[in-house]
Short mmCIF file of C-alpha atoms and ligand atoms in Angstrom, two decimals:
data_model
loop_
_atom_site.label_atom_id
_atom_site.label_comp_id
_atom_site.label_asym_id
_atom_site.label_seq_id
_atom_site.Cartn_x
_atom_site.Cartn_y
_atom_site.Cartn_z
CA UNK A 1 0.00 0.00 0.00
CA UNK A 2 1.31 3.43 -0.99
CA UNK A 3 0.04 6.17 1.27
CA UNK A 4 0.51 9.89 1.64
CA UNK A 5 -0.15 11.55 5.00
CA UNK A 6 -1.39 15.08 4.42
CA UNK A 7 -2.20 17.86 6.87
CA UNK A 8 -0.84 21.02 8.44
CA UNK A 9 2.31 21.07 10.56
CA UNK A 10 1.40 19.66 13.95
CA UNK A 11 -1.38 17.48 12.55
CA UNK A 12 0.36 14.42 13.96
CA UNK A 13 1.60 13.03 10.65
CA UNK A 14 5.01 12.07 12.08
CA UNK A 15 3.59 10.32 15.13
CA UNK A 16 0.93 8.48 13.13
CA UNK A 17 3.44 7.54 10.43
CA UNK A 18 5.68 5.93 13.04
CA UNK A 19 2.75 3.90 14.38
CA UNK A 20 1.47 2.89 10.95
CA UNK A 21 4.96 2.06 9.72
CA UNK A 22 5.57 -0.35 12.62
CA UNK A 23 2.13 -1.98 12.46
CA UNK A 24 1.78 -2.26 8.68
CA UNK A 25 5.47 -2.95 8.08
CA UNK A 26 5.89 -0.14 5.57
CA UNK A 27 8.82 2.28 5.40
CA UNK A 28 8.10 5.73 6.86
CA UNK A 29 9.53 8.31 4.49
CA UNK A 30 9.55 11.80 5.98
CA UNK A 31 11.04 14.53 3.82
CA UNK A 32 11.40 16.68 6.94
CA UNK A 33 13.47 13.93 8.62
CA UNK A 34 15.55 13.42 5.45
CA UNK A 35 16.26 17.16 5.24
CA UNK A 36 17.10 17.37 8.96
CA UNK A 37 19.50 14.42 8.58
CA UNK A 38 21.17 16.18 5.63
CA UNK A 39 21.53 19.35 7.74
CA UNK A 40 22.96 17.38 10.67
CA UNK A 41 25.53 15.63 8.48
CA UNK A 42 26.35 18.88 6.67
CA UNK A 43 25.93 17.36 3.20
CA UNK A 44 25.70 19.55 0.09
CA UNK A 45 21.91 19.27 0.26
CA UNK A 46 21.99 20.05 3.98
CA UNK A 47 23.92 23.29 3.41
CA UNK A 48 21.39 24.38 0.80
CA UNK A 49 18.30 23.73 2.91
CA UNK A 50 19.43 24.61 6.45
CA UNK A 51 18.32 28.26 6.50
CA UNK A 52 15.17 27.62 4.46
CA UNK A 53 13.96 25.04 6.99
CA UNK A 54 14.82 27.13 10.05
CA UNK A 55 12.75 29.98 8.60
CA UNK A 56 9.80 27.65 8.02
CA UNK A 57 9.79 28.07 4.25
CA UNK A 58 9.39 25.28 1.71
CA UNK A 59 12.47 23.78 0.09
CA UNK A 60 12.35 24.27 -3.72
CA UNK A 61 10.46 21.56 -5.65
CA UNK A 62 13.43 20.38 -7.73
CA UNK A 63 15.54 19.53 -4.65
CA UNK A 64 12.61 17.93 -2.85
CA UNK A 65 11.43 15.85 -5.80
CA UNK A 66 14.99 14.61 -6.49
CA UNK A 67 15.32 13.57 -2.84
CA UNK A 68 12.07 11.58 -2.84
CA UNK A 69 12.74 10.04 -6.23
CA UNK A 70 16.05 8.73 -4.92
CA UNK A 71 14.50 7.42 -1.70
CA UNK A 72 11.68 5.59 -3.51
CA UNK A 73 14.32 3.68 -5.49
CA UNK A 74 15.55 1.85 -2.37
CA UNK A 75 14.49 -1.79 -2.22
CA UNK A 76 12.41 -1.36 0.93
CA UNK A 77 10.07 1.00 -0.92
CA UNK A 78 9.09 -1.43 -3.68
CA UNK A 79 6.03 -2.90 -1.94
CA UNK A 80 4.67 0.24 -0.36
CA UNK A 81 5.46 3.27 1.75
CA UNK A 82 4.08 6.02 3.93
CA UNK A 83 5.08 9.46 2.69
CA UNK A 84 4.96 12.06 5.46
CA UNK A 85 5.42 15.70 4.46
CA UNK A 86 5.50 15.01 0.74
CA UNK A 87 3.94 16.16 -1.55
CA UNK A 88 3.48 19.71 -0.32
CA UNK A 89 2.85 21.41 -3.68
CA UNK A 90 0.89 20.51 -6.82
CA UNK A 91 4.15 20.15 -8.76
CA UNK A 92 5.34 17.58 -6.20
CA UNK A 93 2.03 15.70 -6.39
CA UNK A 94 2.26 15.56 -10.18
CA UNK A 95 5.85 14.30 -9.99
CA UNK A 96 4.84 11.57 -7.52
CA UNK A 97 2.03 10.34 -9.79
CA UNK A 98 4.60 9.95 -12.56
CA UNK A 99 7.27 8.22 -10.47
CA UNK A 100 5.16 5.96 -8.24
CA UNK A 101 1.39 6.64 -8.02
CA UNK A 102 -0.20 6.78 -4.59
CA UNK A 103 -3.06 4.43 -3.54
CA UNK A 104 -4.50 6.48 -0.70
CA UNK A 105 -4.07 9.98 0.74
CA UNK A 106 -4.98 10.46 4.39
CA UNK A 107 -5.74 14.05 5.35
CA UNK A 108 -5.44 14.83 9.09
CA UNK A 109 -7.67 17.72 10.14
CA UNK A 110 -6.79 19.81 13.21
CA UNK A 111 -7.63 23.31 14.42
CA UNK A 112 -5.03 26.09 14.51
CA UNK A 113 -5.14 26.34 18.32
CA UNK A 114 -4.23 22.66 18.62
CA UNK A 115 -1.46 23.05 16.04
CA UNK A 116 0.18 25.79 18.11
CA UNK A 117 -0.15 23.82 21.34
CA UNK A 118 1.38 20.73 19.75
CA UNK A 119 4.27 22.47 18.01
CA UNK A 120 5.37 24.75 20.85
CA UNK A 121 5.36 21.77 23.28
CA UNK A 122 7.02 19.37 20.87
CA UNK A 123 10.41 17.92 21.78
CA UNK A 124 12.46 15.64 19.58
CA UNK A 125 15.23 13.14 20.23
CA UNK A 126 17.98 14.13 17.76
CA UNK A 127 19.56 10.66 18.11
CA UNK A 128 16.66 8.33 17.32
CA UNK A 129 13.96 10.72 16.08
CA UNK A 130 11.35 9.87 18.71
CA UNK A 131 8.76 12.62 19.21
CA UNK A 132 7.56 13.87 22.62
CA UNK A 133 5.24 16.57 23.93
CA UNK A 134 5.92 18.38 27.21
CA UNK A 135 2.29 18.03 28.31
CA UNK A 136 0.67 15.15 26.45
CA UNK A 137 3.61 12.77 25.85
CA UNK A 138 6.39 13.69 28.31
CA UNK A 139 9.45 11.42 28.63
CA UNK A 140 9.81 9.43 31.87
CA UNK A 141 12.95 11.43 32.79
CA UNK A 142 12.78 15.14 32.07
CA UNK A 143 14.74 16.12 28.96
CA UNK A 144 15.88 12.57 28.14
CA UNK A 145 14.68 10.14 25.49
CA UNK A 146 12.97 7.00 26.93
CA UNK A 147 14.12 5.03 23.95
CA UNK A 148 17.85 5.85 23.69
CA UNK A 149 18.69 8.30 26.49
CA UNK A 150 19.48 11.15 24.06
CA UNK A 151 18.98 14.77 25.20
CA UNK A 152 15.69 16.11 23.87
CA UNK A 153 15.61 19.40 22.00
CA UNK A 154 13.06 21.50 20.15
CA UNK A 155 13.23 22.02 16.42
CA UNK A 156 14.53 25.42 15.25
CA UNK A 157 11.36 25.79 13.15
CA UNK A 158 9.08 25.26 16.17
CA UNK A 159 9.62 28.91 17.20
CA UNK A 160 6.42 30.94 16.92
CA UNK A 161 7.68 33.08 14.04
CA UNK A 162 8.65 30.04 11.94
CA UNK A 163 5.38 28.30 12.81
CA UNK A 164 3.50 31.26 11.30
CA UNK A 165 5.51 30.95 8.08
CA UNK A 166 4.90 27.19 7.95
CA UNK A 167 1.16 27.59 8.45
CA UNK A 168 1.03 30.18 5.68
CA UNK A 169 3.01 27.91 3.34
CA UNK A 170 0.59 25.11 4.20
CA UNK A 171 -2.52 27.20 3.48
CA UNK A 172 -1.19 28.62 0.22
CA UNK A 173 0.73 25.73 -1.28
CA UNK A 174 -0.28 22.45 0.36
CA UNK A 175 -3.97 22.78 1.22
CA UNK A 176 -4.97 22.86 -2.49
CA UNK A 177 -3.80 19.23 -2.63
CA UNK A 178 -6.89 18.21 -0.66
CA UNK A 179 -9.07 19.13 -3.63
CA UNK A 180 -6.45 17.82 -6.07
CA UNK A 181 -6.48 14.32 -4.55
CA UNK A 182 -10.19 14.52 -3.76
CA UNK A 183 -11.05 14.98 -7.43
CA UNK A 184 -8.94 11.89 -8.21
CA UNK A 185 -10.89 9.86 -5.64
CA UNK A 186 -7.77 9.14 -3.59
CA UNK A 187 -8.60 11.07 -0.41
CA UNK A 188 -9.89 10.16 3.04
CA UNK A 189 -10.18 12.76 5.79
CA UNK A 190 -9.62 11.98 9.46
CA UNK A 191 -10.10 13.98 12.64
CA UNK A 192 -6.51 14.46 13.89
CA UNK A 193 -7.41 15.70 17.38
CA UNK A 194 -6.99 13.57 20.48
CA UNK A 195 -4.41 11.04 21.64
CA UNK A 196 -2.32 9.11 19.08
CA UNK A 197 -4.12 5.79 19.79
CA UNK A 198 -7.49 7.39 19.12
CA UNK A 199 -6.31 8.98 15.87
CA UNK A 200 -4.77 5.67 14.87
CA UNK A 201 -8.06 3.84 15.34
CA UNK A 202 -9.77 6.42 13.10
CA UNK A 203 -7.02 5.88 10.56
CA UNK A 204 -7.49 2.09 10.70
CA UNK A 205 -11.24 2.34 10.12
CA UNK A 206 -10.65 4.67 7.17
CA UNK A 207 -8.19 2.23 5.57
CA UNK A 208 -10.63 -0.67 6.05
CA UNK A 209 -13.45 1.36 4.48
CA UNK A 210 -11.18 2.32 1.60
CA UNK A 211 -10.26 -1.33 0.95
CA UNK A 212 -13.91 -2.44 1.00
CA UNK A 213 -14.80 0.23 -1.51
CA UNK A 214 -12.27 -0.90 -4.15
P1 ADP B 301 6.07 19.87 9.71
O1 ADP B 301 6.06 19.70 11.18
O2 ADP B 301 5.99 21.31 9.32
O3 ADP B 301 5.12 18.98 9.00
P2 ADP B 301 8.38 18.52 8.44
O4 ADP B 301 9.29 17.82 9.37
O5 ADP B 301 7.51 17.71 7.56
O6 ADP B 301 7.56 19.54 9.33
O7 ADP B 301 9.22 19.51 7.49
C1 ADP B 301 10.10 20.45 8.04
C2 ADP B 301 10.57 21.41 6.96
O8 ADP B 301 11.27 20.67 5.92
C3 ADP B 301 9.49 22.18 6.23
O9 ADP B 301 9.06 23.32 6.93
C4 ADP B 301 10.22 22.52 4.92
O10 ADP B 301 11.15 23.56 5.11
C5 ADP B 301 11.01 21.26 4.65
N1 ADP B 301 10.21 20.30 3.84
C6 ADP B 301 9.79 19.07 4.24
N2 ADP B 301 9.07 18.47 3.26
C7 ADP B 301 9.03 19.34 2.21
C8 ADP B 301 8.43 19.31 0.94
N3 ADP B 301 7.71 18.24 0.50
N4 ADP B 301 8.58 20.38 0.12
C9 ADP B 301 9.29 21.45 0.53
N5 ADP B 301 9.86 21.55 1.73
C10 ADP B 301 9.75 20.51 2.59
ZN1 ZN B 302 16.07 8.76 21.31
#
């Protein structure tokens, strides 16, 4: 199954992708994670995208499409995948349909107030990538990853100013994809509010309904 997880920043795409990836045995491909890894390892790509990401702007389509194209060529992506954070523009969606067409797009709906709460409280383990929230998903030991003991940090683009830029980019460039995929009969919409387990059960029901319909 080839799935795209769509929704604004803070919709819970990363958390839900991790859960779905483990349970459905599909690779979780997050362009945000791939870009952050490139920045961390100071690759050529990383140098190009570092400032763009910190500001909350979108990386240019050509760089992003090349990155995903390369990733989808790995053997683990031949049977299916979960794309998280891609596509974010119509040009990216068109490129994906050419390279490897998607079976199902899951759109996570959340209100702006919840987005802000989630992003400002979000903490990330830079070592293993596990996601926490200061209020709703705190680590057992303050500031330390339960999974690997790494020191938790917040993302540079989770500052309020960058969040505003990201939300604007989402509204202007990514939200039109809801209609784009809807008109191709590839879209299901899910309420993204509530705890991860609850959202996951909504996701599961939507996938079952989708499979029965085909
Ligand atoms: P978010 O929490 O905003 O969903 P991501 O981890 O998916 O964050 O992405 C972080 C940043 O990486 C984005 O703000 C953007 O700068 C860059 N990025 C990720 N995916 C894309 C994409 N498909 N197109 C352009 N830029 C992207
Ligand atoms: Zn960790």
